[in-house]
PDB file of C-alpha atoms in Angstrom:
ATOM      1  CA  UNK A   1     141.648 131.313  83.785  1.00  0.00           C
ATOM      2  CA  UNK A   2     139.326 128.850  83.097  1.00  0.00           C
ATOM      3  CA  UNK A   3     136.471 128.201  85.349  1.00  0.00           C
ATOM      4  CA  UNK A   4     137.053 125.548  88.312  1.00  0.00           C
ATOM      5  CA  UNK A   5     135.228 122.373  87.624  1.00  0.00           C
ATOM      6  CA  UNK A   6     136.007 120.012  90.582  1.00  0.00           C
ATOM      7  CA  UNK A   7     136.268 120.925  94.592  1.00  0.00           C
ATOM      8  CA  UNK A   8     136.574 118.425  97.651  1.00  0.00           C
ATOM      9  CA  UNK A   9     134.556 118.813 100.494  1.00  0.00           C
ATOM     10  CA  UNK A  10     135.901 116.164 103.160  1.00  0.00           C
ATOM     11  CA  UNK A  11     133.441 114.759 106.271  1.00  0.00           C
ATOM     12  CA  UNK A  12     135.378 113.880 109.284  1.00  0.00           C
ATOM     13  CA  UNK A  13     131.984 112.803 111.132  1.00  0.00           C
ATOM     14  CA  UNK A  14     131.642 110.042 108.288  1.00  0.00           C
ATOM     15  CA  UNK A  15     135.201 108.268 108.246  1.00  0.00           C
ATOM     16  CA  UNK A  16     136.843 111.239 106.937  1.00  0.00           C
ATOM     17  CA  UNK A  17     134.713 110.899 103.617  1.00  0.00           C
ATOM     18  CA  UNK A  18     136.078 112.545 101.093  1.00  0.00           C
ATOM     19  CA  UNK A  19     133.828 113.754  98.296  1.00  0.00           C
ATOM     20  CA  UNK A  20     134.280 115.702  94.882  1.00  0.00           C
ATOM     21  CA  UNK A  21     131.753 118.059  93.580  1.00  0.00           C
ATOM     22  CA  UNK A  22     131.731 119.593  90.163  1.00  0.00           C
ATOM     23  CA  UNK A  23     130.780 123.078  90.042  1.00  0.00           C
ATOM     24  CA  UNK A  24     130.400 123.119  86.052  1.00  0.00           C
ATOM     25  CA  UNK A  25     127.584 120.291  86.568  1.00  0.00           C
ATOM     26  CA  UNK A  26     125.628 122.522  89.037  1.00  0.00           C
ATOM     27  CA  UNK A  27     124.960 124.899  86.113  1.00  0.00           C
ATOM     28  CA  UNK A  28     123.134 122.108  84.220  1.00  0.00           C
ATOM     29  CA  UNK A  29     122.089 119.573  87.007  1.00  0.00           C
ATOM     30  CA  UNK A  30     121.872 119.311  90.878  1.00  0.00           C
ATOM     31  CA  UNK A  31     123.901 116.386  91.190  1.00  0.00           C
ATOM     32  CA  UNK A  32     126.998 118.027  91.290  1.00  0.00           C
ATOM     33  CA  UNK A  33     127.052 118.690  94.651  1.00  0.00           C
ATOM     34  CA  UNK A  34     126.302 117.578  98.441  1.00  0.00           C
ATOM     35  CA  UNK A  35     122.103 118.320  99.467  1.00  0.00           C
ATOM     36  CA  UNK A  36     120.825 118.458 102.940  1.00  0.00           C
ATOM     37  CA  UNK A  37     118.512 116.163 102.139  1.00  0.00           C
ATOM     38  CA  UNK A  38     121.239 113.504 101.460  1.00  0.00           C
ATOM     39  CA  UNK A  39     123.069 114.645 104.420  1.00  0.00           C
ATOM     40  CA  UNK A  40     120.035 113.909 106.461  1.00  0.00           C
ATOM     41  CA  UNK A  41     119.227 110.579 105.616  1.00  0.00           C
ATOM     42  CA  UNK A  42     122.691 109.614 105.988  1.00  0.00           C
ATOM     43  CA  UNK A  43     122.925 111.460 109.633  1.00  0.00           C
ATOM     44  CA  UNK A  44     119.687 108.927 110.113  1.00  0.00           C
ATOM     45  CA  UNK A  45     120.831 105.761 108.837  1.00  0.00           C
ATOM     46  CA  UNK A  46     124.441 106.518 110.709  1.00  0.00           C
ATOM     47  CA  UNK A  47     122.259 106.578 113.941  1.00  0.00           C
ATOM     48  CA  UNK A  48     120.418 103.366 112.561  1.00  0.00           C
ATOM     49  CA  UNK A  49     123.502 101.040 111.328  1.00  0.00           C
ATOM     50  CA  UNK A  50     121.754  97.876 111.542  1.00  0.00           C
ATOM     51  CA  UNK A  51     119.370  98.852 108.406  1.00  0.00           C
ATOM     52  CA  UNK A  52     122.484  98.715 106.475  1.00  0.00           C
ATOM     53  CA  UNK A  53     124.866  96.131 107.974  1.00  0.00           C
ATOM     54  CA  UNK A  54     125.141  92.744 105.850  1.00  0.00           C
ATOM     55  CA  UNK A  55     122.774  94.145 103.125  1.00  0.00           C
ATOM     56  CA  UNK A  56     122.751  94.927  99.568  1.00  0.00           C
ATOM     57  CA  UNK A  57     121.899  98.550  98.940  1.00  0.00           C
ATOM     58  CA  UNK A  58     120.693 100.655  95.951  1.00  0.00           C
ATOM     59  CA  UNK A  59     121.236 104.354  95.681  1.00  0.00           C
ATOM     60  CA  UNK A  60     118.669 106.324  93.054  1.00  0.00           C
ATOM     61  CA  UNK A  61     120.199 109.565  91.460  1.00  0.00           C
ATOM     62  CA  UNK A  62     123.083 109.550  93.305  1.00  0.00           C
ATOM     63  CA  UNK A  63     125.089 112.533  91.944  1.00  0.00           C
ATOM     64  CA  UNK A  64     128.041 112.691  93.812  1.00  0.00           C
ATOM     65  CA  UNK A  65     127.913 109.338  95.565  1.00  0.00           C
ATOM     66  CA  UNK A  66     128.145 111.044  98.819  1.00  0.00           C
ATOM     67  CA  UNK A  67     125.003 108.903 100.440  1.00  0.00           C
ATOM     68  CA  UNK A  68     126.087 105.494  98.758  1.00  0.00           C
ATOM     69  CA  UNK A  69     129.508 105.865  99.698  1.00  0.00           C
ATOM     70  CA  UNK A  70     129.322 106.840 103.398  1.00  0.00           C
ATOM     71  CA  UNK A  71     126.733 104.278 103.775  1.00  0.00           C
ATOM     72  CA  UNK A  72     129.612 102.252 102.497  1.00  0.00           C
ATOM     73  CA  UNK A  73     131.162 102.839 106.001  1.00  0.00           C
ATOM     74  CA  UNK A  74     128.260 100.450 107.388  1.00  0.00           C
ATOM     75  CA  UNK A  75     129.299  97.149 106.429  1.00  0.00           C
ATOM     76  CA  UNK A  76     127.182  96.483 104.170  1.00  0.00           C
ATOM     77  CA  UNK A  77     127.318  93.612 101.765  1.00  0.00           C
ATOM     78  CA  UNK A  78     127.054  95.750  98.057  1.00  0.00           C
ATOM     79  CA  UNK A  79     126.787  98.936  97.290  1.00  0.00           C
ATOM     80  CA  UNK A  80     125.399 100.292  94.085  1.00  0.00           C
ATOM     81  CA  UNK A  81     125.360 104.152  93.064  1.00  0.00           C
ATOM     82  CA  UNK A  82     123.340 104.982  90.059  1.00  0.00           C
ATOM     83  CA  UNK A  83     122.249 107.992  87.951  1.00  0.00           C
ATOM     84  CA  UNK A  84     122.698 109.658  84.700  1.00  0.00           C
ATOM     85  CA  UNK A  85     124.976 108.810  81.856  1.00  0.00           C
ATOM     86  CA  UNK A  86     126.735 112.546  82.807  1.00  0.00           C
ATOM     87  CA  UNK A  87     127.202 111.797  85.943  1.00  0.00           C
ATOM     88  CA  UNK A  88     129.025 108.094  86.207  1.00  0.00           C
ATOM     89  CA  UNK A  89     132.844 109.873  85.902  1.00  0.00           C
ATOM     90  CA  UNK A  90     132.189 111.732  89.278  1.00  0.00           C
ATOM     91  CA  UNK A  91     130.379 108.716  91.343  1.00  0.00           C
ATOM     92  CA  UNK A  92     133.663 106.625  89.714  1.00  0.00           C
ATOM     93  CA  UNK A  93     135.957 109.573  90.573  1.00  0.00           C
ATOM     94  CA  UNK A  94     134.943 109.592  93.935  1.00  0.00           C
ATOM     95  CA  UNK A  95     135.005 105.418  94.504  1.00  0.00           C
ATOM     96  CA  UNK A  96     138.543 106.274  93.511  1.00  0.00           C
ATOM     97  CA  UNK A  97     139.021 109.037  96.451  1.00  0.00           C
ATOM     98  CA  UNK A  98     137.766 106.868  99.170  1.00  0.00           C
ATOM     99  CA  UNK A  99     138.924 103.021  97.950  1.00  0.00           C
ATOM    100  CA  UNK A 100     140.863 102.982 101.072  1.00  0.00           C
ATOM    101  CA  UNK A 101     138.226 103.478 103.343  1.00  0.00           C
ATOM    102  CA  UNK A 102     135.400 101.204 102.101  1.00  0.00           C
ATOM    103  CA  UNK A 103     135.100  97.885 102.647  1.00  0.00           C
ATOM    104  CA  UNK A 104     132.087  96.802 100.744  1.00  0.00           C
ATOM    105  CA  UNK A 105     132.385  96.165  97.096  1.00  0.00           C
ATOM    106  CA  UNK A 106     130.916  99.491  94.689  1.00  0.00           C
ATOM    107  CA  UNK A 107     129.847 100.108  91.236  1.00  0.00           C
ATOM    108  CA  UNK A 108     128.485 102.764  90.108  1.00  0.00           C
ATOM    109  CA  UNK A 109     125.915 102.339  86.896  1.00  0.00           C
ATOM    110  CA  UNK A 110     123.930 104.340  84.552  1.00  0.00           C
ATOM    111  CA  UNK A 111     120.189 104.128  85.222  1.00  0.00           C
ATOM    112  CA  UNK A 112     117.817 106.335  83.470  1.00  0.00           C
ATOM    113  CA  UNK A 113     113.743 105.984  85.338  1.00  0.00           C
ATOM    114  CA  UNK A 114     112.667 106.589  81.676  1.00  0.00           C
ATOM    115  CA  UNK A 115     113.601 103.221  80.853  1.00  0.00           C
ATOM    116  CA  UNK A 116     113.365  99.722  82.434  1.00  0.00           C
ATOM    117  CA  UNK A 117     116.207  98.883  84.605  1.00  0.00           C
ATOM    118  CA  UNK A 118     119.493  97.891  82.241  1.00  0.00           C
ATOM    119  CA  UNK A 119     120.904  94.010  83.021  1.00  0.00           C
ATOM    120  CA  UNK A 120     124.287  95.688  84.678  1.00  0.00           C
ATOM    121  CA  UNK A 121     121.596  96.767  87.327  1.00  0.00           C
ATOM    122  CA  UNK A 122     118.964  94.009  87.398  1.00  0.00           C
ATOM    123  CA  UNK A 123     121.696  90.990  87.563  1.00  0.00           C
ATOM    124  CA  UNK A 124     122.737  92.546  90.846  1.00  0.00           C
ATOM    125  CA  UNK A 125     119.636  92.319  92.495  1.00  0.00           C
ATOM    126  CA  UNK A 126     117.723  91.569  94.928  1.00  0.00           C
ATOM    127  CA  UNK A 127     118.659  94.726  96.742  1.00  0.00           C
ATOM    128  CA  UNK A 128     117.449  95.108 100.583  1.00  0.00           C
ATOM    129  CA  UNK A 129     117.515  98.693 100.784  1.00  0.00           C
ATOM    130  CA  UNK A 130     116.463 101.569  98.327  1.00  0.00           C
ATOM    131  CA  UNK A 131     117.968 104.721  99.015  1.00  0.00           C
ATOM    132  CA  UNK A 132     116.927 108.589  97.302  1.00  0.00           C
ATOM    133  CA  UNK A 133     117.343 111.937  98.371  1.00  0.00           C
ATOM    134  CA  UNK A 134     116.744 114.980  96.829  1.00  0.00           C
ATOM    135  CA  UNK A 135     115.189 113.366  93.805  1.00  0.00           C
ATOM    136  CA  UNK A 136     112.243 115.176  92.846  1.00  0.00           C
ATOM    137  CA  UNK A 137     112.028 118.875  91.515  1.00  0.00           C
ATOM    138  CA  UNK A 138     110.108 118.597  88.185  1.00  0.00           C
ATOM    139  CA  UNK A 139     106.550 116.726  87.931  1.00  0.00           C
ATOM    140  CA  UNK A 140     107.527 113.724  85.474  1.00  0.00           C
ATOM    141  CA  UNK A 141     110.188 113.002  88.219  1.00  0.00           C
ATOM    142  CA  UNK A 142     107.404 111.716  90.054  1.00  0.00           C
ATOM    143  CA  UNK A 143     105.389 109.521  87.622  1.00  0.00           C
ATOM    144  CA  UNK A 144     109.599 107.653  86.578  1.00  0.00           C
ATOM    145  CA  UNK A 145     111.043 107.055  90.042  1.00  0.00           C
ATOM    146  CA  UNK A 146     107.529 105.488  91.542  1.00  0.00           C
ATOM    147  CA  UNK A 147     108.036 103.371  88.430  1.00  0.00           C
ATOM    148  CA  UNK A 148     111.390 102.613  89.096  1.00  0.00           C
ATOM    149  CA  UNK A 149     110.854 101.780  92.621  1.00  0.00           C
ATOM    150  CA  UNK A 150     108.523  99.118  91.537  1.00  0.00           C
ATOM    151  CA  UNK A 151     110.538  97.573  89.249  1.00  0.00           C
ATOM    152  CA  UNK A 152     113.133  97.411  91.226  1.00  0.00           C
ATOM    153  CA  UNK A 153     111.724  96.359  94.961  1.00  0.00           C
ATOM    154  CA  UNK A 154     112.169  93.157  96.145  1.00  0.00           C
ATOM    155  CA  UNK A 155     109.563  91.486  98.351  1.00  0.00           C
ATOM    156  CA  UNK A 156     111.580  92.754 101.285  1.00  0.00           C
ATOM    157  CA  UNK A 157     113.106  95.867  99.866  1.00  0.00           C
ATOM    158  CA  UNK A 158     112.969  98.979 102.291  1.00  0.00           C
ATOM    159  CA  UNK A 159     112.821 102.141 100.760  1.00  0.00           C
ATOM    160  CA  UNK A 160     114.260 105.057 102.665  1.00  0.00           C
ATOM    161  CA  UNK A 161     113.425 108.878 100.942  1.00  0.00           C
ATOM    162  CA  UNK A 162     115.527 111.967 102.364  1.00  0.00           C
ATOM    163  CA  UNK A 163     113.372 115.006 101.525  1.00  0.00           C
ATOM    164  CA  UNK A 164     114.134 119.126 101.892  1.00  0.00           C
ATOM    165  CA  UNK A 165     111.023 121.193 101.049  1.00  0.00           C
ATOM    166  CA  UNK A 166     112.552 124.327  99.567  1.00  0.00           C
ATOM    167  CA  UNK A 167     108.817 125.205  98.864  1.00  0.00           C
ATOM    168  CA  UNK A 168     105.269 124.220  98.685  1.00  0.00           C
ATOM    169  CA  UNK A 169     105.690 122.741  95.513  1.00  0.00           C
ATOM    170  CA  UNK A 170     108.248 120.119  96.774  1.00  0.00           C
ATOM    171  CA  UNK A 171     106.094 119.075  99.297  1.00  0.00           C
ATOM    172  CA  UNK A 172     103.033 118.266  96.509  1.00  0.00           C
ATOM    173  CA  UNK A 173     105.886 116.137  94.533  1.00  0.00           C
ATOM    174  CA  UNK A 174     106.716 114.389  97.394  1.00  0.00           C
ATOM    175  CA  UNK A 175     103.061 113.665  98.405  1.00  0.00           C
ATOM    176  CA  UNK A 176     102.273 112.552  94.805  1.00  0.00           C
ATOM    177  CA  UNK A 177     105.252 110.097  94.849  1.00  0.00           C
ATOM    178  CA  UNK A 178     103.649 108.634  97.933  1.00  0.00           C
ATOM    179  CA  UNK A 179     100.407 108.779  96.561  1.00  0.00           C
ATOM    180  CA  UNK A 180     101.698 106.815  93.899  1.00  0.00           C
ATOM    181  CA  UNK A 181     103.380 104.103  96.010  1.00  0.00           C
ATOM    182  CA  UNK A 182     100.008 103.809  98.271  1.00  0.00           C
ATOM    183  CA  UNK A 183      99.350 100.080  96.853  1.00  0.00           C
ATOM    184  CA  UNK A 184     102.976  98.740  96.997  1.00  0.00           C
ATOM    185  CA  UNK A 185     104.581 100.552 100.136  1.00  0.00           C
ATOM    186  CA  UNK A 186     103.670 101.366 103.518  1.00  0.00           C
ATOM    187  CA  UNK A 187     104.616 105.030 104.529  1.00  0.00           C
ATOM    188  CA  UNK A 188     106.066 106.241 107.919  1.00  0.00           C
ATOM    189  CA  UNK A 189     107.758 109.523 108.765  1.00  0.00           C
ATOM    190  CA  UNK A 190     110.886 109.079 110.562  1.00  0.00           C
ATOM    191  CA  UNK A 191     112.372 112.089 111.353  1.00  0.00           C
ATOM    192  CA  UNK A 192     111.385 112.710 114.206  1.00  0.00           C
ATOM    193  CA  UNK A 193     113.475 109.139 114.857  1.00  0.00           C
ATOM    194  CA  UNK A 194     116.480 110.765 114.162  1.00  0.00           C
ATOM    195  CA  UNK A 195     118.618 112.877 117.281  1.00  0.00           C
ATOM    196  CA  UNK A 196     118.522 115.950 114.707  1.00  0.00           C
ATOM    197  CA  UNK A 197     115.127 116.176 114.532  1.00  0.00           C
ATOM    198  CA  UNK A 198     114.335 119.552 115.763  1.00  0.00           C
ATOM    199  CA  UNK A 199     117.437 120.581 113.398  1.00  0.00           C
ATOM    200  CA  UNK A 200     115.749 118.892 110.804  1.00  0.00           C
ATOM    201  CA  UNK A 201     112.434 120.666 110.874  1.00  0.00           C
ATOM    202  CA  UNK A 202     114.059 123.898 111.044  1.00  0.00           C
ATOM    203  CA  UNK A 203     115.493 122.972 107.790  1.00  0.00           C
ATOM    204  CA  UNK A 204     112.546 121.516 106.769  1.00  0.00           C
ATOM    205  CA  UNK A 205     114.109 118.289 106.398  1.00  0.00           C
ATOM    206  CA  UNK A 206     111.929 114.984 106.265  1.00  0.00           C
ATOM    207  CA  UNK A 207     113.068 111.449 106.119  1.00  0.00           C
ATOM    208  CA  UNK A 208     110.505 108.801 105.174  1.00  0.00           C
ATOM    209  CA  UNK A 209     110.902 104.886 105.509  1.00  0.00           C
ATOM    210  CA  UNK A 210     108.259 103.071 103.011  1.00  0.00           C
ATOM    211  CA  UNK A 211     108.312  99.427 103.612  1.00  0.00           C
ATOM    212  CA  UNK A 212     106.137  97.192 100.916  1.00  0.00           C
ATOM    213  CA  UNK A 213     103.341  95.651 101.333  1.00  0.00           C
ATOM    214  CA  UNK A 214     103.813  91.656 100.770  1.00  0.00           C
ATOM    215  CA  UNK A 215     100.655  90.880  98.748  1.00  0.00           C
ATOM    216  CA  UNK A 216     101.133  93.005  96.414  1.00  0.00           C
ATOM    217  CA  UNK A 217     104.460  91.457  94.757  1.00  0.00           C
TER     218      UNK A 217
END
């Protein structure tokens, strides 16, 4: 039999959120599938609704569209998923499973950090709120999404990061990113913000809000 590309995992405590992973992606990237970090910062911004009510919100490497989507449920005004070429037919696959549910309109777009932001993504802008989880497990990650970030952000754009630090290493990347955003974005650890935090830190979850710093756009 051939090997099984697609599952559903469905999330009753998110409007009954149903999302599609593919298993034959996992072998070659980690978007194929739902992270704890992602699951984190949407727990958090789920306890926090008024961040996302009314605005326009960009996700960054959103693999499976699971954060975008359930922050969907939030009223906000736009919502746009983006990540690899590879990976648009699952984020549109899984618009498709959960039309029904979300009232907010959705695209989901191709942006590679190695490159300045295409015009399907910049004519959408401003964007209020950044979103990213789970984004950084090789170096150069670092040195392309701090890039993207600034391209991107908006004089008012808040930036929220969901982190899981699987080792020591992933806690240097993350510090480096942040290191790297110093002159553009405030930083402040939020977890502890959240009700899950002591869950959190047993996972060794963290969830960071960077909000910019309005002389420097």
């Amino acid at each position: 039999l051939p090997p099984v590309r697609q599952s559903r995992r469905t999330f009753p405590e998110f409007g009954d959120l149903d999302i599609l992973t593919d298993n034959h992606l996992l072998g070659q990237d980690t978007g194929g599938d739902v992270w704890l970090g992602g699951y984190a910062l949407t727990r958090y911004l789920h306890l926090h609704p008024s961040v996302i009510e009314g605005k326009r919100v960009l996700e960054l490497g959103s693999g499976t569209g699971f954060v975008g989507l359930s922050l969907a449920l939030l009223d906000p005004q736009l919502v746009v998923l983006t990540d690899r070429h590879a990976l648009i037919p699952l984020l549109q696959a899984n618009i498709a499973e959960n039309t029904t549910r979300l009232g907010c309109t959705i695209h989901a777009l191709p942006l590679d950090w190695e490159r300045a932001p295409p015009p399907a993504v910049t004519r959408l802008q401003p964007f209020d709120v950044i979103v990213a989880s789970e984004v950084l497990y090789e170096p150069p990650a670092v040195r392309s999404l701090a890039s993207t970030l600034i391209s991107i952000a908006a004089p008012h754009t808040v930036v929220f990061l969901g982190c899981c630090f699987y080792s020591e290493d992933h806690v240097n990347l993350a510090k480096q990113l942040l290191h790297s955003l110093r002159s553009r974005f405030s930083c402040e650890d939020v977890t502890t913000c959240s009700e899950d935090h002591k869950a959190l830190a047993v996972h060794c979850l963290v969830i960071y809000r960077l909000d910019p710093l309005a002389q420097h756009f």
